[in-house]
Amino acid sequence: MLHHPAIDPIALQLGPLAIRWYGLMYLLGFAAAWWLGRRRVNAPGSGWRVDELGDLIFYGALGAVLGGRLGYTLFYQPAYYLSHPLAIVQAWQGGMSFHGGLLGVLVACWLYGRKTGRGFFAVTDFVAPLVPTGLLAGRLGNFINGELWGRVTDVPWGMVFQGAGELPRHPSQLYQAGLEGALLFVIVWVYSARPRPTMAVSGVFLLGYGALRFIGEFARQPDAFIGFVAFDWLTMGQLLSLPMLAAGGVLLGLGRRGNAA
């Protein structure tokens, strides 16, 4: 049985300014997206310029943060945040929704495409392989914060988390970092390394994330204020992943059909 290392969530204190690991993980994710974006821009026939990348990352980061926070407040604790509106801006305390962040990034891609004259799916196909490293960093931030722990388990690597009782639990943050972060990155990056029809890369990302998130949720403890949303096993994360699976299948099918035509 292991114990969570209880890492101080504040990485650096500069007077009244507290720099938190959670925020640093987000910065790391955006930095990785920029670096990987440079590689995609420099690939032969990419059709993108390096000077376009900075604006795209800025749009995406803004969409991810605003969408992730607003999505969490609306999907998970709407009643609480309606009665405590000032808490909405306290994102450093944790509480970000990937599904909300995805919606925010999609809006950002639409705005960027409208500004630059690029098609919406041309932008999302470029962005999709850059996203999983941010998910990996975010899940590591969850682990450092000791939040979003897993269900009670008897596996040898079960971990006791402060505030979660005395029983060992799955370190589900690390599972999800490996699935939604590392594995999804390999799948989407390798798939996008060759020319693909429009919408196909976006479809593979949605399918991959939806499936891997659905699987990872079986080890994660449902939020206490929600519990299971159906059938005594379906979680909110799984429910929100179902439209992603459907949309991913549609986009991949349309992309392949368009290529065949």
Coordinates of C-alpha atoms in Angstrom, one line a residue:
M1 CA 0.0 0.0 0.0
L2 CA 1.3 3.4 -1.0
H3 CA 0.6 6.9 0.4
H4 CA 0.1 10.0 -1.7
P5 CA 3.2 12.1 -1.3
A6 CA 1.1 15.1 -0.2
I7 CA 3.0 17.5 -2.4
D8 CA 2.5 21.2 -1.5
P9 CA 0.2 22.6 -4.2
I10 CA 2.2 25.8 -4.1
A11 CA 5.4 25.4 -6.1
L12 CA 6.8 28.9 -5.3
Q13 CA 5.7 31.7 -3.0
L14 CA 6.7 35.2 -3.9
G15 CA 5.3 37.4 -1.2
P16 CA 1.5 37.5 -1.7
L17 CA 1.9 35.8 -5.1
A18 CA 1.5 32.0 -5.0
I19 CA 2.6 30.0 -8.1
R20 CA 0.8 26.7 -8.0
W21 CA 1.8 23.4 -9.6
Y22 CA -1.7 23.1 -11.1
G23 CA -1.1 26.3 -13.1
L24 CA 2.5 25.3 -14.0
M25 CA 1.1 22.1 -15.5
Y26 CA -1.2 24.1 -17.7
L27 CA 1.7 26.2 -18.8
L28 CA 3.7 23.1 -19.5
G29 CA 0.9 21.7 -21.6
F30 CA 0.6 24.9 -23.7
A31 CA 4.4 25.0 -24.1
A32 CA 4.4 21.4 -25.4
A33 CA 1.6 22.3 -27.8
W34 CA 3.6 25.2 -29.2
W35 CA 6.7 23.0 -29.6
L36 CA 4.7 20.2 -31.3
G37 CA 2.9 22.8 -33.4
R38 CA 6.3 24.0 -34.7
R39 CA 7.0 20.5 -35.9
R40 CA 3.7 20.3 -37.7
V41 CA 4.2 23.7 -39.3
N42 CA 7.6 22.7 -40.5
A43 CA 6.4 19.4 -42.0
P44 CA 6.5 19.3 -45.8
G45 CA 3.2 20.5 -47.3
S46 CA 1.7 21.6 -44.0
G47 CA 0.2 24.8 -45.4
W48 CA 0.9 26.6 -42.2
R49 CA 3.4 29.3 -41.2
V50 CA 5.3 29.7 -38.0
D51 CA 4.0 33.2 -37.4
E52 CA 0.4 31.8 -37.3
L53 CA 1.2 29.4 -34.5
G54 CA 1.4 31.9 -31.7
D55 CA -2.0 33.3 -32.3
L56 CA -3.5 29.8 -32.7
I57 CA -2.0 28.7 -29.3
F58 CA -3.3 31.9 -27.7
Y59 CA -6.8 31.3 -29.0
G60 CA -6.7 27.7 -27.9
A61 CA -5.3 28.4 -24.5
L62 CA -8.0 31.0 -23.8
G63 CA -10.7 28.7 -25.0
A64 CA -9.4 25.8 -23.0
V65 CA -9.2 27.7 -19.7
L66 CA -12.4 29.6 -20.0
G67 CA -14.3 26.7 -21.4
G68 CA -12.8 24.2 -18.9
R69 CA -13.8 26.4 -15.9
L70 CA -17.3 27.3 -17.2
G71 CA -17.9 23.7 -18.2
Y72 CA -17.1 22.5 -14.7
T73 CA -19.4 24.9 -13.1
L74 CA -22.3 24.0 -15.5
F75 CA -21.8 20.3 -15.8
Y76 CA -20.7 19.3 -12.3
Q77 CA -21.8 21.9 -9.7
P78 CA -24.2 24.5 -11.2
A79 CA -26.2 25.0 -8.0
Y80 CA -23.1 25.7 -5.9
Y81 CA -21.5 28.2 -8.3
L82 CA -24.8 30.0 -8.9
S83 CA -24.9 30.7 -5.2
H84 CA -21.1 31.4 -5.0
P85 CA -20.4 33.2 -8.3
L86 CA -17.0 34.6 -7.1
A87 CA -15.8 31.0 -6.7
I88 CA -16.1 30.6 -10.5
V89 CA -12.8 32.5 -11.1
Q90 CA -10.9 30.5 -8.5
A91 CA -9.6 28.0 -11.0
W92 CA -6.4 27.6 -9.1
Q93 CA -8.3 25.6 -6.5
G94 CA -9.0 22.9 -9.1
G95 CA -12.2 22.2 -10.9
M96 CA -11.7 22.1 -14.7
S97 CA -13.8 20.1 -17.2
F98 CA -12.2 18.7 -20.2
H99 CA -15.5 18.5 -22.1
G100 CA -16.1 22.2 -21.3
G101 CA -12.5 22.9 -22.3
L102 CA -13.0 21.1 -25.6
L103 CA -16.1 23.2 -26.4
G104 CA -14.0 26.3 -25.6
V105 CA -11.2 25.2 -27.9
L106 CA -13.8 24.5 -30.7
V107 CA -15.1 28.0 -30.4
A108 CA -11.5 29.3 -30.4
C109 CA -10.8 27.3 -33.6
W110 CA -13.9 28.7 -35.2
L111 CA -12.9 32.3 -34.3
Y112 CA -9.4 31.7 -35.5
G113 CA -10.6 30.1 -38.8
R114 CA -12.9 33.0 -39.3
K115 CA -10.1 35.5 -38.7
T116 CA -7.6 33.8 -41.0
G117 CA -10.0 32.5 -43.7
R118 CA -9.2 28.8 -42.9
G119 CA -11.9 26.2 -42.7
F120 CA -13.0 25.1 -39.3
F121 CA -11.9 21.5 -39.7
A122 CA -8.6 22.5 -41.2
V123 CA -7.9 24.2 -37.9
T124 CA -9.2 21.4 -35.7
D125 CA -7.2 18.8 -37.7
F126 CA -4.1 20.8 -37.1
V127 CA -4.8 21.3 -33.4
A128 CA -6.0 17.8 -32.5
P129 CA -2.5 16.2 -32.2
L130 CA -1.4 19.0 -29.9
V131 CA -4.1 18.5 -27.3
P132 CA -3.1 15.2 -25.5
T133 CA 0.1 16.6 -24.0
G134 CA -2.0 19.2 -22.3
L135 CA -4.3 16.5 -21.0
L136 CA -1.3 14.6 -19.7
A137 CA 0.0 17.7 -17.9
G138 CA -3.5 18.4 -16.4
R139 CA -3.8 14.9 -15.0
L140 CA -0.4 15.2 -13.4
G141 CA -1.7 18.5 -11.8
N142 CA -4.7 16.6 -10.5
F143 CA -2.3 14.0 -8.9
I144 CA -0.1 16.7 -7.3
N145 CA -3.2 18.3 -5.9
G146 CA -4.3 14.9 -4.5
E147 CA -7.8 15.3 -6.2
L148 CA -10.0 13.2 -8.4
W149 CA -8.7 10.0 -6.8
G150 CA -9.8 6.5 -7.8
R151 CA -12.1 3.9 -6.3
V152 CA -11.1 1.7 -3.4
T153 CA -8.9 -1.2 -4.5
D154 CA -6.6 -4.0 -3.3
V155 CA -4.0 -3.8 -6.1
P156 CA -0.4 -3.5 -4.8
W157 CA -0.1 0.0 -6.1
G158 CA -3.3 1.2 -4.3
M159 CA -2.7 4.6 -2.7
V160 CA -4.1 6.3 0.3
F161 CA -5.1 9.9 -0.4
Q162 CA -5.5 12.6 2.2
G163 CA -9.2 13.3 2.6
A164 CA -10.3 10.1 1.0
G165 CA -10.3 7.8 4.0
E166 CA -7.8 5.2 5.1
L167 CA -8.4 2.7 2.4
P168 CA -6.1 2.5 -0.7
R169 CA -7.5 3.7 -3.9
H170 CA -6.5 3.6 -7.6
P171 CA -4.3 6.5 -8.5
S172 CA -6.7 7.1 -11.4
Q173 CA -5.1 10.5 -12.2
L174 CA -2.0 8.6 -13.4
Y175 CA -4.1 6.1 -15.3
Q176 CA -5.9 8.9 -17.1
A177 CA -2.6 10.7 -17.7
G178 CA -1.3 7.5 -19.4
L179 CA -4.6 6.9 -21.4
E180 CA -5.9 10.3 -22.3
G181 CA -2.4 11.8 -22.4
A182 CA 0.4 9.5 -23.5
L183 CA -1.5 6.8 -25.4
L184 CA -3.9 9.2 -27.1
F185 CA -1.0 11.4 -28.2
V186 CA 0.7 8.4 -29.8
I187 CA -2.5 7.4 -31.6
V188 CA -3.3 10.9 -33.0
W189 CA 0.2 11.9 -33.7
V190 CA 1.1 8.8 -35.6
Y191 CA -2.2 8.9 -37.5
S192 CA -1.7 12.6 -38.5
A193 CA 1.9 12.0 -39.6
R194 CA 0.6 11.1 -43.1
P195 CA -1.8 13.2 -45.2
R196 CA -5.4 12.5 -44.2
P197 CA -8.7 13.7 -45.5
T198 CA -10.3 16.8 -43.8
M199 CA -12.1 15.9 -40.6
A200 CA -10.4 12.5 -40.2
V201 CA -7.7 13.6 -37.7
S202 CA -10.4 15.4 -35.6
G203 CA -12.5 12.3 -35.8
V204 CA -9.7 10.0 -34.5
F205 CA -9.1 12.4 -31.7
L206 CA -12.7 12.4 -30.6
L207 CA -13.1 8.7 -30.9
G208 CA -9.8 8.0 -29.0
Y209 CA -10.5 10.4 -26.2
G210 CA -14.1 9.3 -25.8
A211 CA -13.1 5.6 -25.6
L212 CA -10.1 6.1 -23.3
R213 CA -11.9 8.5 -21.0
F214 CA -14.8 6.0 -20.8
I215 CA -12.5 3.2 -19.8
G216 CA -10.5 5.3 -17.3
E217 CA -13.7 6.3 -15.5
F218 CA -14.2 2.8 -14.3
A219 CA -11.2 3.3 -11.9
R220 CA -12.1 6.9 -10.9
Q221 CA -14.3 7.6 -7.9
P222 CA -17.4 9.5 -9.1
D223 CA -17.7 13.0 -7.7
A224 CA -19.5 12.8 -4.3
F225 CA -21.9 15.6 -5.2
I226 CA -23.0 13.7 -8.3
G227 CA -22.4 10.0 -7.9
F228 CA -23.4 7.7 -10.6
V229 CA -25.8 9.3 -13.1
A230 CA -27.4 6.1 -14.4
F231 CA -27.4 2.3 -14.0
D232 CA -25.4 2.5 -10.8
W233 CA -22.2 2.6 -12.8
L234 CA -22.3 5.4 -15.5
T235 CA -20.4 8.5 -14.4
M236 CA -20.8 12.0 -15.6
G237 CA -17.4 11.8 -17.4
Q238 CA -18.7 8.7 -19.3
L239 CA -22.0 10.3 -20.1
L240 CA -20.2 13.4 -21.6
S241 CA -17.9 11.2 -23.6
L242 CA -20.7 9.4 -25.5
P243 CA -21.4 12.4 -27.8
M244 CA -17.7 12.6 -28.5
L245 CA -17.7 9.0 -29.6
A246 CA -20.7 9.6 -31.9
A247 CA -19.2 12.8 -33.3
G248 CA -15.8 11.2 -33.8
G249 CA -17.3 8.3 -35.8
V250 CA -19.3 10.7 -38.0
L251 CA -16.3 12.9 -38.7
L252 CA -14.1 10.0 -39.5
G253 CA -16.7 8.5 -41.8
L254 CA -17.4 11.8 -43.6
G255 CA -13.6 12.3 -44.0
R256 CA -13.1 8.9 -45.6
R257 CA -16.2 9.2 -47.8
G258 CA -15.0 12.6 -49.0
N259 CA -11.6 11.1 -49.8
A260 CA -13.1 8.2 -51.6
A261 CA -15.2 10.5 -53.7

